[in-house]
């Protein structure tokens, strides 16, 4: 069950020649693939490219009509390896994944693919996830392009440019026998716009034809001595062919005046932000007209040295706008200028930040600094520097930043992973702290308050492998955690299989929430829902037992904190040899709410009896020590002050965001905290029996309250 459905939008993929296609970047990329005659598409979900996988899944009917094969790959390595279909055959293939996180996984396949080269067009669509909003290490795809000599496209973030880059990418790949990478940042993935569509094309050569007419070319297989010849071919044939194609087809673009004393070279993906920065400085308008010459690199690797030299030759100074570090493009341009004796001053990371997002505000400041040094007259009349009084007036804002506490990311309301770590904290209190290796996924939030668990994270599905070095005799066992998405991605072999083979004495917690939740709720092999197009309902427990795991415990309701606590304690104290595997299962609450809410609202609208559970805190019983909050951390569990003058401390309170998971009460009971939590059943469309029971309860409770009040009057 994906985060959202594109069932309506995918119908626009059928638009033909001359019709106007409107939508967001992800849909435009899909349409461009179909217009390009792609034969097969694969990939692995991950922000900001997850929706591309969801669109392709929803567009199955359209793909089937064209004879395009689509497959959700088990990992990025599996997706990259599928491009081998384009090595021997003139098949156009495309794969997609999340930037360097995925490219790291796929690098082995990409290295071999780039070495042998391709016959058909091979396009790798990367969701570039760089900057302060990123969920991964701050690395760039550019390094992989340079390492394996893959051509890297970085189109301007508008639909026309993105579609053109997809089409150009296939042609560039075929013209140079080289796989091509196309990176789109999060803003490009979700930018809205329009372009003039073309007819979709059926593949010129089909996978069926390839299967029925097998081909092999020893020169494309990566074995010595062919691999040595392939490296020479890269340098002597493919690279020059790529540069020639880029220049001849004018893939890079020039804007602004033809000549000028200064100029700006930028990645294509930075174009919109640069234009807005120039607009702030009064050097461009809202229609894209710039007063400064601009050289836009829609292809950031390889550079067309002649184009670079021609642009810089008459300039006194050139600014390179290159988001991310290190400054690969700036260094390459510097080499071109020095070798050709061009004296233009080169600026870049000296006036722009070394890392972080290049927003319009950041670029405006950096471009302003560059102009201040090299062409101050272009800045014109500028506002005076702020006065001392203005600086003092701004001080309260800084004070506010110092006082207001940070709000780190955390688990969603009702997340089934929250009780797992509450149980872990309870065990920690009894058995002491343990070495905990985390993994990629939602459970990483356990590293942050209030749980403060987990020491390392090495990669998707590598949690148990991260604990391998701790396989020694000791008084404590190491603990590792991974999600069900990571388990099927890499964890079964690299984690559990490795632990079984080496008889590791670690505890492995597999968090099974029915979906690849962190990437948008896509189905995986162990998903509980039936899926007509994929094989689901393959239990994780069966898989781990199938590769030799002996100590396996399943908990099918993670909200049972006491059971979670006892099972974890049993695993940590067991004398049995080999890994102790706990599979903790409950449905992802976000996906559950997406699934259940429409059903519930429909039932209520139709007049059917429906019950919604809500939880609350009895203010008379709550002591106000807030231990429940420290062990739960649920965003819907808060505090409130009472009117009672004898009680200064605020009590716990549950707000209207509660989804009724019951975790707060379970934690309180398992930790022997207090009985202040209660559950209330809100009944919609009650029956006669419900109404009679409500009157009976009201009468009994009212009677008890009247007797209590009468006693108070007597004693007073």
XYZ file of C-alpha atoms in Angstrom:
716
model
C 0.000 0.000 0.000
C 1.922 3.029 -1.245
C 1.737 6.442 0.396
C -0.625 7.685 -2.298
C -2.286 6.472 -5.474
C -1.562 7.901 -8.925
C -4.439 6.022 -10.555
C -5.976 9.195 -11.960
C -2.742 10.897 -13.028
C -1.384 7.899 -14.949
C -4.245 8.189 -17.432
C -2.482 11.311 -18.741
C 0.426 9.104 -19.780
C -1.705 8.173 -22.803
C -1.619 11.750 -24.168
C -0.289 11.942 -27.717
C 1.496 14.242 -30.158
C 0.766 17.930 -29.612
C -1.364 17.501 -26.487
C -0.462 19.391 -23.310
C 0.753 17.249 -20.435
C 0.340 18.834 -16.992
C 1.633 17.421 -13.738
C 4.665 17.092 -11.506
C 8.224 16.121 -12.347
C 7.855 12.446 -11.431
C 4.991 12.025 -13.910
C 6.904 13.925 -16.590
C 9.848 11.525 -16.226
C 7.504 8.548 -16.649
C 5.938 10.081 -19.759
C 9.402 10.800 -21.173
C 10.393 7.154 -20.697
C 7.349 6.008 -22.650
C 7.950 8.569 -25.393
C 11.522 7.297 -25.671
C 10.541 3.700 -26.411
C 11.864 2.216 -23.180
C 11.759 -1.606 -23.050
C 12.104 -2.260 -19.329
C 12.199 -0.299 -16.071
C 13.302 -1.332 -12.590
C 14.320 0.319 -9.368
C 14.145 0.598 -5.621
C 12.127 3.214 -3.737
C 13.681 5.964 -1.651
C 13.120 9.697 -1.232
C 12.833 11.746 -3.371
C 12.279 9.124 -6.074
C 9.790 6.823 -4.283
C 6.814 8.245 -6.148
C 8.380 7.315 -9.488
C 8.152 3.671 -8.439
C 4.567 4.233 -7.274
C 3.625 5.886 -10.588
C 5.126 3.019 -12.582
C 3.262 0.476 -10.449
C -0.039 2.317 -10.970
C 0.659 2.629 -14.705
C 0.828 -1.120 -15.281
C -2.024 -1.093 -17.793
C -0.328 1.614 -19.846
C 3.008 -0.227 -19.702
C 1.374 -3.496 -20.718
C -0.242 -1.847 -23.747
C 3.208 -0.727 -24.907
C 4.980 -3.969 -24.014
C 7.156 -2.337 -21.336
C 8.349 -4.600 -18.517
C 8.360 -3.032 -15.031
C 9.689 -4.631 -11.894
C 10.200 -3.439 -8.317
C 13.741 -4.620 -7.669
C 14.819 -6.268 -4.416
C 17.591 -3.673 -4.061
C 19.463 -1.051 -6.045
C 22.071 -3.683 -6.916
C 19.352 -5.840 -8.452
C 18.066 -2.855 -10.423
C 21.527 -1.934 -11.721
C 22.253 -5.539 -12.693
C 19.041 -5.639 -14.737
C 20.609 -3.061 -17.089
C 22.760 -5.918 -18.356
C 19.871 -6.546 -20.766
C 21.143 -3.514 -22.684
C 24.724 -4.810 -22.912
C 24.228 -7.247 -25.795
C 20.886 -6.073 -27.185
C 19.545 -2.739 -28.516
C 17.096 -2.524 -25.623
C 16.422 0.779 -23.934
C 16.307 0.260 -20.168
C 15.912 2.583 -17.189
C 16.337 2.096 -13.457
C 15.842 4.426 -10.514
C 16.870 4.757 -6.881
C 17.820 7.191 -4.147
C 21.095 8.970 -5.010
C 24.302 7.880 -3.290
C 22.538 5.620 -0.785
C 21.384 3.482 -3.693
C 24.444 4.002 -5.859
C 26.610 2.681 -3.032
C 24.606 -0.544 -3.106
C 24.592 -0.683 -6.914
C 28.242 0.273 -7.476
C 29.505 -3.259 -8.162
C 27.012 -3.774 -10.984
C 27.575 -0.221 -12.282
C 31.344 -0.739 -12.411
C 30.967 -3.807 -14.610
C 28.235 -2.188 -16.705
C 30.383 0.891 -17.356
C 33.440 -1.178 -18.178
C 31.882 -3.438 -20.795
C 29.585 -0.729 -22.106
C 26.095 -1.045 -23.538
C 24.483 -1.492 -26.940
C 21.032 -0.184 -26.049
C 20.404 3.005 -24.110
C 20.836 2.557 -20.350
C 19.492 5.361 -18.127
C 19.900 5.580 -14.338
C 17.490 8.083 -12.755
C 18.838 9.269 -9.409
C 16.786 11.069 -6.782
C 19.566 13.373 -5.596
C 19.146 13.857 -1.843
C 21.759 16.395 -0.834
C 21.467 19.192 1.702
C 20.057 19.926 5.133
C 16.806 18.033 4.486
C 18.646 14.874 3.469
C 18.255 11.623 5.391
C 21.592 10.176 4.254
C 25.322 11.076 4.473
C 26.225 14.228 2.579
C 27.687 12.737 -0.578
C 27.088 13.450 -4.257
C 26.424 11.250 -7.250
C 29.094 13.162 -9.194
C 31.877 11.091 -7.625
C 30.380 7.840 -8.942
C 30.086 9.295 -12.447
C 33.776 10.200 -12.381
C 34.855 6.903 -10.821
C 33.177 4.638 -13.344
C 33.031 7.145 -16.219
C 29.277 7.333 -16.474
C 27.844 10.476 -18.048
C 25.880 12.635 -15.588
C 22.918 14.805 -16.602
C 21.577 17.520 -14.282
C 18.675 19.208 -16.115
C 17.124 22.559 -15.317
C 14.195 21.943 -12.934
C 11.289 22.448 -15.310
C 9.242 19.808 -17.076
C 10.395 20.595 -20.619
C 14.078 20.329 -19.656
C 13.553 17.151 -17.628
C 11.678 15.418 -20.459
C 14.311 16.496 -22.975
C 17.091 15.180 -20.734
C 15.443 11.748 -20.510
C 15.243 11.586 -24.308
C 18.775 12.980 -24.720
C 20.049 10.545 -22.087
C 19.013 7.506 -24.089
C 20.521 8.901 -27.290
C 23.760 9.889 -25.544
C 24.002 6.402 -24.037
C 23.571 4.736 -27.435
C 25.912 7.141 -29.238
C 28.710 6.443 -26.752
C 27.901 2.860 -25.623
C 27.928 4.204 -22.049
C 25.299 4.160 -19.273
C 23.984 7.631 -18.412
C 22.982 8.953 -14.986
C 20.207 11.551 -14.711
C 19.936 13.270 -11.341
C 16.812 15.098 -10.200
C 16.691 16.909 -6.864
C 13.621 16.861 -4.645
C 12.328 20.165 -6.067
C 12.635 18.815 -9.611
C 10.804 15.612 -8.652
C 7.810 17.558 -7.399
C 7.894 20.740 -9.492
C 4.640 21.292 -11.373
C 4.373 22.505 -14.952
C 3.488 21.471 -18.469
C 5.035 20.417 -21.757
C 3.916 19.431 -25.230
C 3.594 15.650 -25.305
C 4.637 13.223 -28.017
C 3.178 9.847 -28.903
C 4.286 6.944 -26.734
C 6.552 4.516 -28.588
C 6.574 0.776 -28.341
C 10.096 -0.596 -27.918
C 11.844 -0.849 -31.289
C 13.387 -4.110 -30.063
C 11.581 -6.221 -27.488
C 12.790 -8.379 -24.649
C 10.973 -11.318 -26.248
C 13.061 -10.858 -29.419
C 16.232 -10.782 -27.324
C 15.281 -13.991 -25.532
C 14.486 -15.787 -28.773
C 17.653 -14.574 -30.522
C 20.459 -14.718 -27.927
C 23.638 -12.746 -28.652
C 27.034 -12.583 -26.979
C 30.044 -10.377 -27.605
C 33.207 -11.355 -25.751
C 34.496 -7.791 -26.030
C 31.688 -6.599 -23.719
C 32.334 -9.163 -20.988
C 34.514 -7.872 -18.145
C 37.337 -10.381 -18.197
C 41.028 -9.880 -18.999
C 42.256 -8.969 -21.532
C 38.937 -7.460 -22.666
C 38.693 -5.356 -19.470
C 42.044 -3.682 -20.319
C 40.825 -2.867 -23.811
C 37.544 -1.552 -22.389
C 39.439 0.977 -20.292
C 41.286 2.247 -23.371
C 37.995 2.372 -25.235
C 36.559 4.577 -22.496
C 39.359 7.108 -22.889
C 39.954 6.984 -26.623
C 36.455 6.449 -28.020
C 33.561 6.826 -25.590
C 34.685 10.032 -23.860
C 35.443 11.948 -27.093
C 32.165 10.674 -28.566
C 30.273 11.964 -25.519
C 31.871 15.416 -25.702
C 31.138 15.600 -29.426
C 27.490 14.609 -28.831
C 27.081 17.191 -26.042
C 28.471 19.989 -28.223
C 26.726 18.963 -31.426
C 23.319 18.540 -29.785
C 23.804 21.625 -27.597
C 22.787 19.836 -24.422
C 24.259 22.645 -22.336
C 22.627 26.077 -22.557
C 23.669 29.736 -22.594
C 21.528 32.593 -21.277
C 21.955 36.326 -20.886
C 24.148 38.612 -23.002
C 26.639 37.091 -25.436
C 29.561 38.922 -23.830
C 30.407 40.420 -20.480
C 33.258 41.001 -18.076
C 31.979 38.341 -15.673
C 29.927 35.150 -16.011
C 28.334 32.345 -14.017
C 28.712 28.606 -14.695
C 26.191 26.415 -12.901
C 24.759 22.923 -12.616
C 21.478 22.745 -14.503
C 19.629 21.834 -11.321
C 20.736 25.134 -9.759
C 19.244 27.299 -12.530
C 15.970 28.265 -10.814
C 17.666 29.190 -7.548
C 20.390 31.182 -9.335
C 17.773 33.120 -11.295
C 15.869 33.907 -8.118
C 19.122 35.001 -6.438
C 19.912 37.289 -9.383
C 16.367 38.621 -9.213
C 16.913 39.567 -5.565
C 20.006 41.506 -6.680
C 18.139 43.254 -9.491
C 20.144 41.431 -12.182
C 17.363 39.257 -13.634
C 13.615 39.420 -14.046
C 10.806 36.967 -13.370
C 10.884 35.791 -17.001
C 14.476 34.486 -16.863
C 16.247 37.397 -18.577
C 19.672 37.808 -16.981
C 22.015 40.776 -17.203
C 24.954 38.412 -16.606
C 26.101 35.714 -19.073
C 25.127 32.260 -17.827
C 26.496 28.864 -18.860
C 24.100 26.116 -17.691
C 25.555 22.608 -17.476
C 22.708 20.209 -18.141
C 25.555 17.697 -18.469
C 27.900 18.060 -15.513
C 30.143 15.141 -16.507
C 31.939 15.086 -18.826
C 32.644 18.765 -19.405
C 32.925 20.040 -22.949
C 36.299 21.779 -22.585
C 35.850 23.873 -25.726
C 32.545 25.257 -24.485
C 34.072 26.068 -21.102
C 37.023 27.826 -22.715
C 34.867 29.811 -25.156
C 32.600 31.007 -22.345
C 35.454 32.055 -20.045
C 37.890 33.473 -22.618
C 36.556 37.066 -22.632
C 35.657 37.123 -18.921
C 37.629 38.802 -16.187
C 36.047 36.567 -13.543
C 33.789 33.505 -13.542
C 31.690 32.136 -10.665
C 31.001 28.373 -10.496
C 27.755 27.471 -8.717
C 28.186 23.857 -7.642
C 26.029 22.482 -4.848
C 27.811 19.952 -2.680
C 31.400 19.180 -1.863
C 34.110 18.793 -2.928
C 34.157 21.208 -5.859
C 34.631 18.686 -8.683
C 33.356 20.984 -11.443
C 35.249 24.022 -10.181
C 38.497 22.046 -10.136
C 37.871 20.690 -13.640
C 37.138 24.158 -15.023
C 40.277 25.480 -13.325
C 42.297 22.809 -15.143
C 40.761 23.784 -18.494
C 41.569 27.477 -17.950
C 45.164 26.886 -16.876
C 45.927 24.473 -19.714
C 44.599 26.957 -22.268
C 46.205 30.007 -20.714
C 42.892 31.737 -19.950
C 43.452 34.269 -17.184
C 39.894 34.603 -15.876
C 39.666 34.610 -12.093
C 37.746 31.559 -10.914
C 35.460 31.811 -7.888
C 33.162 29.281 -6.275
C 33.511 27.767 -2.839
C 35.428 30.840 -1.664
C 32.250 32.973 -1.796
C 29.639 30.210 -1.554
C 29.209 27.717 1.312
C 31.252 24.522 1.129
C 28.166 22.410 1.850
C 24.433 22.571 2.479
C 21.509 23.574 0.296
C 22.064 26.337 -2.234
C 18.791 28.167 -1.703
C 17.953 31.434 -3.437
C 18.922 33.371 -0.302
C 22.284 31.587 -0.036
C 23.020 32.159 -3.723
C 21.987 35.807 -3.555
C 24.513 36.366 -0.782
C 27.259 34.408 -2.575
C 26.692 36.038 -5.968
C 26.622 39.415 -4.218
C 30.019 38.697 -2.635
C 31.403 37.627 -6.030
C 30.149 40.828 -7.666
C 31.461 42.953 -4.795
C 34.938 41.642 -5.553
C 34.828 41.608 -9.346
C 32.104 43.924 -10.678
C 30.702 46.119 -7.887
C 29.136 48.557 -10.363
C 26.617 45.894 -11.374
C 25.133 45.938 -7.889
C 24.063 49.573 -8.310
C 22.634 51.468 -5.356
C 22.444 49.242 -2.316
C 20.716 49.733 1.029
C 22.971 50.971 3.845
C 24.348 48.545 6.403
C 22.055 47.953 9.389
C 22.492 50.380 12.264
C 23.483 49.396 15.788
C 19.870 49.970 16.903
C 18.602 47.537 14.252
C 21.090 44.921 15.409
C 19.916 45.342 19.016
C 16.276 45.093 17.874
C 17.051 41.734 16.252
C 18.501 40.347 19.495
C 15.163 38.980 20.840
C 14.933 36.698 17.797
C 18.336 35.239 18.661
C 17.247 34.889 22.265
C 14.175 32.964 21.129
C 16.376 30.561 19.172
C 18.440 29.957 22.307
C 15.420 29.350 24.546
C 13.070 27.288 22.371
C 14.135 23.631 22.523
C 14.908 21.769 19.297
C 12.337 19.334 17.912
C 14.203 16.278 16.616
C 12.462 13.837 14.300
C 10.588 11.040 16.030
C 8.167 8.178 15.650
C 4.674 8.916 14.334
C 1.696 8.908 16.679
C 0.790 5.293 17.383
C 3.918 3.909 15.697
C 4.199 0.182 16.495
C 7.967 0.549 16.876
C 7.642 2.844 19.898
C 6.643 0.028 22.356
C 9.607 -2.063 21.201
C 12.032 0.531 22.479
C 10.006 1.205 25.612
C 10.432 -2.506 26.379
C 14.125 -2.238 25.580
C 14.477 0.601 28.091
C 12.780 -1.522 30.741
C 15.201 -4.386 30.076
C 18.109 -1.946 30.161
C 17.023 -0.861 33.640
C 17.233 -4.475 34.819
C 20.191 -5.893 32.840
C 22.181 -2.735 32.143
C 23.133 -0.983 28.905
C 24.018 -3.072 25.846
C 25.875 -2.469 22.606
C 23.125 -1.753 20.052
C 23.703 -1.624 16.278
C 20.924 0.147 14.404
C 19.958 0.110 10.727
C 18.374 2.357 8.123
C 14.657 2.830 8.719
C 12.082 4.387 11.032
C 13.569 2.652 14.075
C 16.582 5.003 13.838
C 14.474 7.452 15.825
C 15.178 5.240 18.855
C 18.644 6.804 18.865
C 17.062 10.136 19.877
C 15.224 11.084 23.091
C 13.350 9.766 24.947
C 14.843 6.322 24.203
C 18.517 7.203 23.554
C 19.288 3.724 22.209
C 21.511 2.594 19.343
C 25.161 3.246 18.688
C 25.820 2.844 14.960
C 24.118 2.583 11.566
C 26.080 1.261 8.600
C 23.569 0.750 5.817
C 20.223 -0.625 4.759
C 19.908 -4.154 6.148
C 23.383 -4.089 7.717
C 22.326 -3.747 11.360
C 23.207 -7.338 12.336
C 26.401 -7.220 10.264
C 27.402 -4.131 12.260
C 27.465 -6.282 15.383
C 29.715 -8.971 13.854
C 32.894 -7.734 15.513
C 31.306 -8.215 18.939
C 31.055 -11.996 18.518
C 33.254 -12.789 21.542
C 32.673 -14.352 24.952
C 31.396 -11.686 27.314
C 28.896 -11.054 30.062
C 26.515 -9.301 27.667
C 25.232 -9.949 24.168
C 25.200 -7.326 21.426
C 21.798 -6.258 20.072
C 21.085 -5.334 16.454
C 17.938 -3.943 14.890
C 16.637 -3.819 11.346
C 13.294 -3.286 9.661
C 11.451 -5.622 7.339
C 12.424 -3.484 4.325
C 16.103 -3.739 5.263
C 15.694 -7.452 5.962
C 14.575 -8.224 2.399
C 16.922 -5.641 0.863
C 20.165 -6.964 2.313
C 19.640 -8.234 5.843
C 18.680 -11.858 5.168
C 22.065 -12.757 3.700
C 24.433 -10.104 5.086
C 22.814 -10.030 8.513
C 20.995 -13.170 9.590
C 22.818 -15.542 7.225
C 26.184 -14.185 8.309
C 25.220 -14.475 11.989
C 24.037 -18.074 11.566
C 27.121 -19.087 9.587
C 29.516 -17.601 12.152
C 27.451 -18.788 15.153
C 27.198 -15.262 16.454
C 25.780 -14.903 19.933
C 23.861 -11.694 19.214
C 20.214 -10.717 19.558
C 18.640 -9.632 16.267
C 15.426 -7.629 16.407
C 13.550 -7.586 13.085
C 10.839 -4.921 13.106
C 8.062 -6.097 10.804
C 5.504 -3.365 10.104
C 4.088 -4.992 6.943
C 5.503 -2.451 4.469
C 8.659 -0.677 3.441
C 7.288 2.115 5.579
C 10.158 4.609 5.617
C 10.102 4.853 1.813
C 6.367 5.433 1.484
C 4.567 2.222 2.419
C 5.336 0.017 -0.570
C 4.547 -3.708 -0.360
C 7.430 -6.093 0.302
C 7.683 -9.879 0.393
C 6.352 -10.187 3.953
C 3.458 -7.730 3.533
C 0.236 -9.172 4.941
C -2.041 -7.740 2.246
C -2.789 -9.696 -0.910
C -1.218 -8.203 -4.025
C -2.362 -9.433 -7.429
C 0.839 -8.295 -9.120
C 3.430 -9.443 -6.590
C 4.107 -12.311 -4.217
C 3.399 -11.211 -0.630
C 2.648 -13.045 2.645
C 6.097 -14.658 2.757
C 6.851 -14.767 6.516
C 10.178 -13.479 7.782
C 10.232 -16.299 10.349
C 10.105 -18.916 7.594
C 13.008 -17.220 5.810
C 15.303 -17.070 8.853
C 14.520 -20.652 9.830
C 15.188 -21.648 6.228
C 18.803 -20.486 6.487
C 19.444 -22.253 9.777
C 18.293 -19.959 12.584
C 17.161 -22.004 15.598
C 16.194 -19.505 18.330
C 13.320 -17.574 16.719
C 10.489 -15.833 18.579
C 7.536 -14.051 16.975
C 5.522 -11.279 18.603
C 2.521 -10.399 16.476
C 1.464 -7.377 18.515
C 4.301 -5.040 19.440
C 1.999 -2.994 21.700
C 2.191 -5.808 24.259
C 5.076 -4.140 26.090
C 5.255 -6.754 28.833
C 5.625 -9.585 26.297
C 8.201 -7.583 24.359
C 10.155 -6.977 27.573
C 10.087 -10.622 28.644
C 11.041 -11.942 25.192
C 13.956 -9.547 24.890
C 15.136 -10.466 28.369
C 14.923 -14.185 27.506
C 17.023 -13.617 24.380
C 19.687 -11.694 26.288
C 19.963 -14.331 28.996
C 19.659 -17.469 26.828
C 22.569 -19.917 26.887
C 21.668 -21.385 23.488
C 24.342 -21.069 20.773
C 23.771 -18.902 17.699
C 21.802 -15.733 17.032
C 18.577 -15.055 18.938
C 16.047 -13.609 16.508
C 12.943 -11.703 17.591
C 10.419 -10.779 14.903
C 8.219 -7.995 16.269
C 5.176 -7.349 14.071
C 2.436 -4.739 13.938
C 1.099 -2.757 11.011
C 2.630 0.664 10.307
C 0.158 3.106 11.877
C 0.368 5.600 9.001
C -0.580 2.944 6.493
C -3.192 1.511 8.821
C -4.839 4.919 9.168
C -4.782 5.409 5.386
C -6.472 2.043 5.032
C -8.909 2.120 7.967
C -10.104 5.735 8.050
C -11.921 5.666 4.684
C -13.552 2.353 5.649
C -14.627 3.723 9.027
C -15.997 6.985 7.574
C -17.894 5.043 4.923
C -19.450 2.763 7.529
C -20.520 5.728 9.683
C -21.991 7.492 6.659
C -23.987 4.363 5.804
C -25.441 4.245 9.318
C -23.546 1.163 10.469
C -22.529 0.740 14.101
C -18.870 1.726 14.392
C -16.604 1.976 17.426
C -13.563 4.227 17.787
C -11.293 3.723 20.776
C -9.859 6.745 22.551
C -7.531 6.884 25.535
C -7.334 9.385 28.342
C -5.707 10.125 31.691
C -7.636 10.348 34.943
C -6.497 13.649 36.417
C -7.396 12.584 39.962
C -5.100 9.551 39.798
C -2.139 10.931 37.779
C 0.705 11.922 40.099
C 2.396 14.183 37.566
C 5.781 12.414 37.578
C 5.581 12.039 33.750
C 7.419 8.694 33.721
C 4.894 7.505 31.133
C 6.008 10.276 28.771
C 9.677 9.452 29.260
C 9.017 5.800 28.394
C 6.640 6.474 25.506
C 7.502 9.776 23.827
C 4.249 9.727 21.840
C 3.505 13.193 20.369
C -0.145 12.883 21.451
C 0.909 12.385 25.089
C 1.395 15.818 26.605
C 0.912 17.706 29.890
C -1.598 20.195 31.218
C -1.963 22.325 34.333
C -4.871 21.826 36.739
C -6.972 24.454 38.458
C -6.380 22.702 41.775
C -4.235 25.105 43.910
C -2.872 22.158 45.900
C -1.321 20.549 42.805
C 1.472 22.528 41.185
C 2.835 19.854 38.852
C 1.118 19.444 35.469
C -0.471 16.050 34.846
C -0.211 13.865 31.763
C -2.845 14.430 29.084
C -3.737 12.850 25.727
C -4.730 15.219 22.928
C -7.095 14.710 19.992
C -4.333 13.357 17.725
C -4.491 10.030 19.573
C -5.117 7.089 17.240
C -6.049 4.654 20.004
C -3.029 2.344 19.848
C -2.998 1.978 23.659
C 0.785 2.107 23.941
C 0.756 4.666 26.756
C -1.358 2.450 29.002
C 0.634 -0.672 28.078
C 3.893 1.066 28.990
C 2.468 2.287 32.279
C 1.316 -1.233 33.164
C 4.542 -2.995 32.089
C 6.673 -0.463 33.963
C 4.359 -0.610 37.022
C 3.881 3.129 36.872
C 0.277 4.068 37.646
C -3.307 3.123 36.720
C -4.304 6.589 35.531
C -4.864 5.619 31.879
C -8.321 4.642 30.720
C -9.947 3.655 27.446
C -13.193 5.076 26.157
C -15.179 3.524 23.308
C -16.877 6.155 21.160
C -19.836 4.504 19.416
C -21.216 5.900 16.175
C -24.747 4.901 15.117
C -25.395 3.123 18.454
C -27.957 0.334 18.666
C -30.824 0.183 21.204
C -28.656 -2.073 23.359
C -25.819 0.496 23.258
C -28.206 3.274 24.345
C -29.685 1.142 27.143
C -26.183 0.195 28.387
C -25.152 3.872 28.323
C -28.188 4.823 30.436
C -27.462 1.970 32.851
C -23.807 2.990 33.222
C -24.837 6.599 33.725
C -27.302 5.610 36.418
C -24.784 3.452 38.309
C -21.993 6.007 38.072
C -24.381 8.823 39.030
C -25.530 6.864 42.077
C -21.929 6.313 43.215
C -21.106 9.993 42.717
C -24.148 11.109 44.722
C -23.212 8.790 47.623
C -19.639 10.150 47.589
C -20.833 13.741 47.566
C -23.200 12.973 50.446
C -20.301 11.602 52.527
C -18.263 14.760 51.809
C -21.126 16.905 53.121
C -21.356 14.817 56.337
C -17.608 14.952 57.031
C -17.364 18.655 56.274
